[in-house]
Structure formats: structure tokens, C-alpha cells
């Protein structure tokens, strides 16, 4: 096997791919795109000119976009986990994957961007936080009684949820008023594959522009 992953230990979208790789016990080479080694980013741009990460390389095949990478792994490098089931459950998993990426992570990102590149009154950040709270409330009302987002099995939806909720809670705390969502986030962080990414990222916490809380 000659899998290579271009990623960064503090990157939420990198976590999304690291989690299934770790959970499946898949062998791969990790190439850290940290600015301390600019040559790795140069390599990445030669493969994927947009320069976004993570990117998976499997021999001569280059796969970008996290959800596509995870589905590629399921097809070409299957492990013990089924990340996207067949049928209606698979549709639910894909929906939740998009929900966590777009409505949790996407809305949280406005506040992070504003902390790095202030845009006047921070209206985009404020709108993002308002939309993030709506997403929190939807999850509180719609998460199932089961352990994971789409049922009893850890899936692509949870791979997306873990980094999204980890960092979103730093931006706007979920709080005790959303006990179902708060408990789900705690279960995610206790999952061994998620915990591994949390620990690998710990040295990079000063990178977080809003300040990293000590609670996680």
C-alpha cells in the first residue's frame, strides 16, 4: 500500500479523514503541510493546484474533498467499518455529513475568519454565529437516541461531526441547554480515533485565533 495524506494536525477537515484511517487501521504516510516545512505544501500544489488539504494520494490517483476521500477509502481500501451504508441509511449519512460541514463548520468559520482578518463590524461573523445556533438547535431536536448521528454505527456522518462540533463549541459553546448535542460531542471526543486526532493537534492550539479553551 502506498497511501499518502497531505494534511495538518490542527485542521478540522484533516481530522475528518484521519478519523476513518485510524478507525480502520489503514497504513499511510502523513505529510504535514505546516508552514515550518514549506516543501510539503509545494508538493501538494503540484498535485492539487487549489492547495486545499487534506488530499489523499494512492499511487497515481489524487483524491481531493473529504467526503470523496472517505468514500474512496471504503471502495479501494476497505476496513472493518462501513462509512456510507447502502439504501436510505446511506442517504441519511450523506445528508448529515453535508449538514455538519456546511451548517456547523461553515457557520463557525465566519468567526474564525473575522478573528484573523477583521471585516469592520464583523457582520458575517455575527450572522454565522446566529446560523450556527440554529444548526445546534436542529441537532438537539433531531439527533437520534442511538449512540451515533445516524444510528448505532459510527459512519461518515460522525467523521464530519467530530471536528465540526469540536471547534464550533470553542467558537460558541453548545452549553447545558442542549444536553443531547453536548452528550453527543462528548461521545465523539471519547472515540479512540477522534481522541487520537485531538491529542496530535494539542501542540498547535496556539494557532486558534480566538484562544483555545482548556476544557478539551
Coordinates of N, CA, C and O in Angstrom, one line a residue, residues 17-26 28 79-81 83 154 159 191-194 196:
X17 N -10.7 13.1 7.7 CA -10.1 11.9 7.0 C -9.2 11.1 7.9 O -9.2 9.8 7.8
X18 N -8.5 11.7 8.8 CA -7.7 10.9 9.8 C -8.5 10.0 10.6 O -8.0 8.9 10.9
X19 N -9.7 10.4 10.9 CA -10.5 9.5 11.8 C -10.8 8.2 11.2 O -10.6 7.1 11.8
X20 N -11.4 8.1 10.0 CA -11.6 6.8 9.4 C -10.3 6.0 9.1 O -10.3 4.8 9.2
X21 N -9.3 6.7 8.7 CA -8.0 6.0 8.5 C -7.6 5.3 9.8 O -7.1 4.1 9.8
X22 N -7.7 6.0 11.0 CA -7.3 5.5 12.2 C -8.2 4.3 12.7 O -7.8 3.3 13.1
X23 N -9.5 4.6 12.5 CA -10.5 3.6 12.9 C -10.4 2.3 12.1 O -10.6 1.2 12.7
X24 N -10.0 2.4 10.9 CA -9.8 1.2 10.1 C -8.5 0.6 10.2 O -8.2 -0.5 9.7
X25 N -7.5 1.3 10.9 CA -6.2 0.8 11.0 C -5.4 0.8 9.7 O -4.6 -0.1 9.4
X26 N -5.8 1.7 8.8 CA -5.2 1.8 7.5 C -3.8 2.3 7.5 O -3.5 3.4 8.2
X28 N -0.7 4.4 6.1 CA -0.5 5.5 5.2 C 0.6 6.4 5.7 O 1.0 6.3 6.9
X79 N -11.9 -1.3 5.3 CA -11.5 -1.9 6.6 C -12.7 -2.4 7.3 O -13.8 -2.7 6.7
X80 N -12.7 -2.5 8.6 CA -13.8 -3.1 9.3 C -15.1 -2.2 9.4 O -16.2 -2.7 9.7
X81 N -14.9 -0.9 9.1 CA -16.1 0.0 9.2 C -16.7 0.2 7.8 O -16.0 0.3 6.8
X83 N -18.4 3.2 6.1 CA -18.6 4.6 6.3 C -19.9 5.2 5.7 O -20.5 6.1 6.3
X154 N -20.9 4.0 13.8 CA -20.0 5.1 13.6 C -19.8 5.2 12.1 O -19.2 4.3 11.5
X159 N -17.7 11.1 11.4 CA -16.3 11.7 11.0 C -16.4 13.2 10.7 O -15.5 13.9 11.0
X191 N -14.2 8.7 21.4 CA -13.9 7.7 20.4 C -12.4 7.6 20.2 O -11.8 8.6 20.0
X192 N -11.8 6.4 20.2 CA -10.3 6.3 20.1 C -9.8 7.0 18.9 O -8.7 7.7 19.0
X193 N -10.4 6.9 17.7 CA -9.9 7.5 16.5 C -10.0 9.0 16.6 O -9.1 9.7 16.0
X194 N -11.0 9.6 17.2 CA -11.2 11.0 17.4 C -10.2 11.5 18.4 O -9.5 12.5 18.2
X196 N -7.4 10.4 19.1 CA -6.0 10.4 18.6 C -5.8 11.7 17.8 O -4.7 12.3 18.0

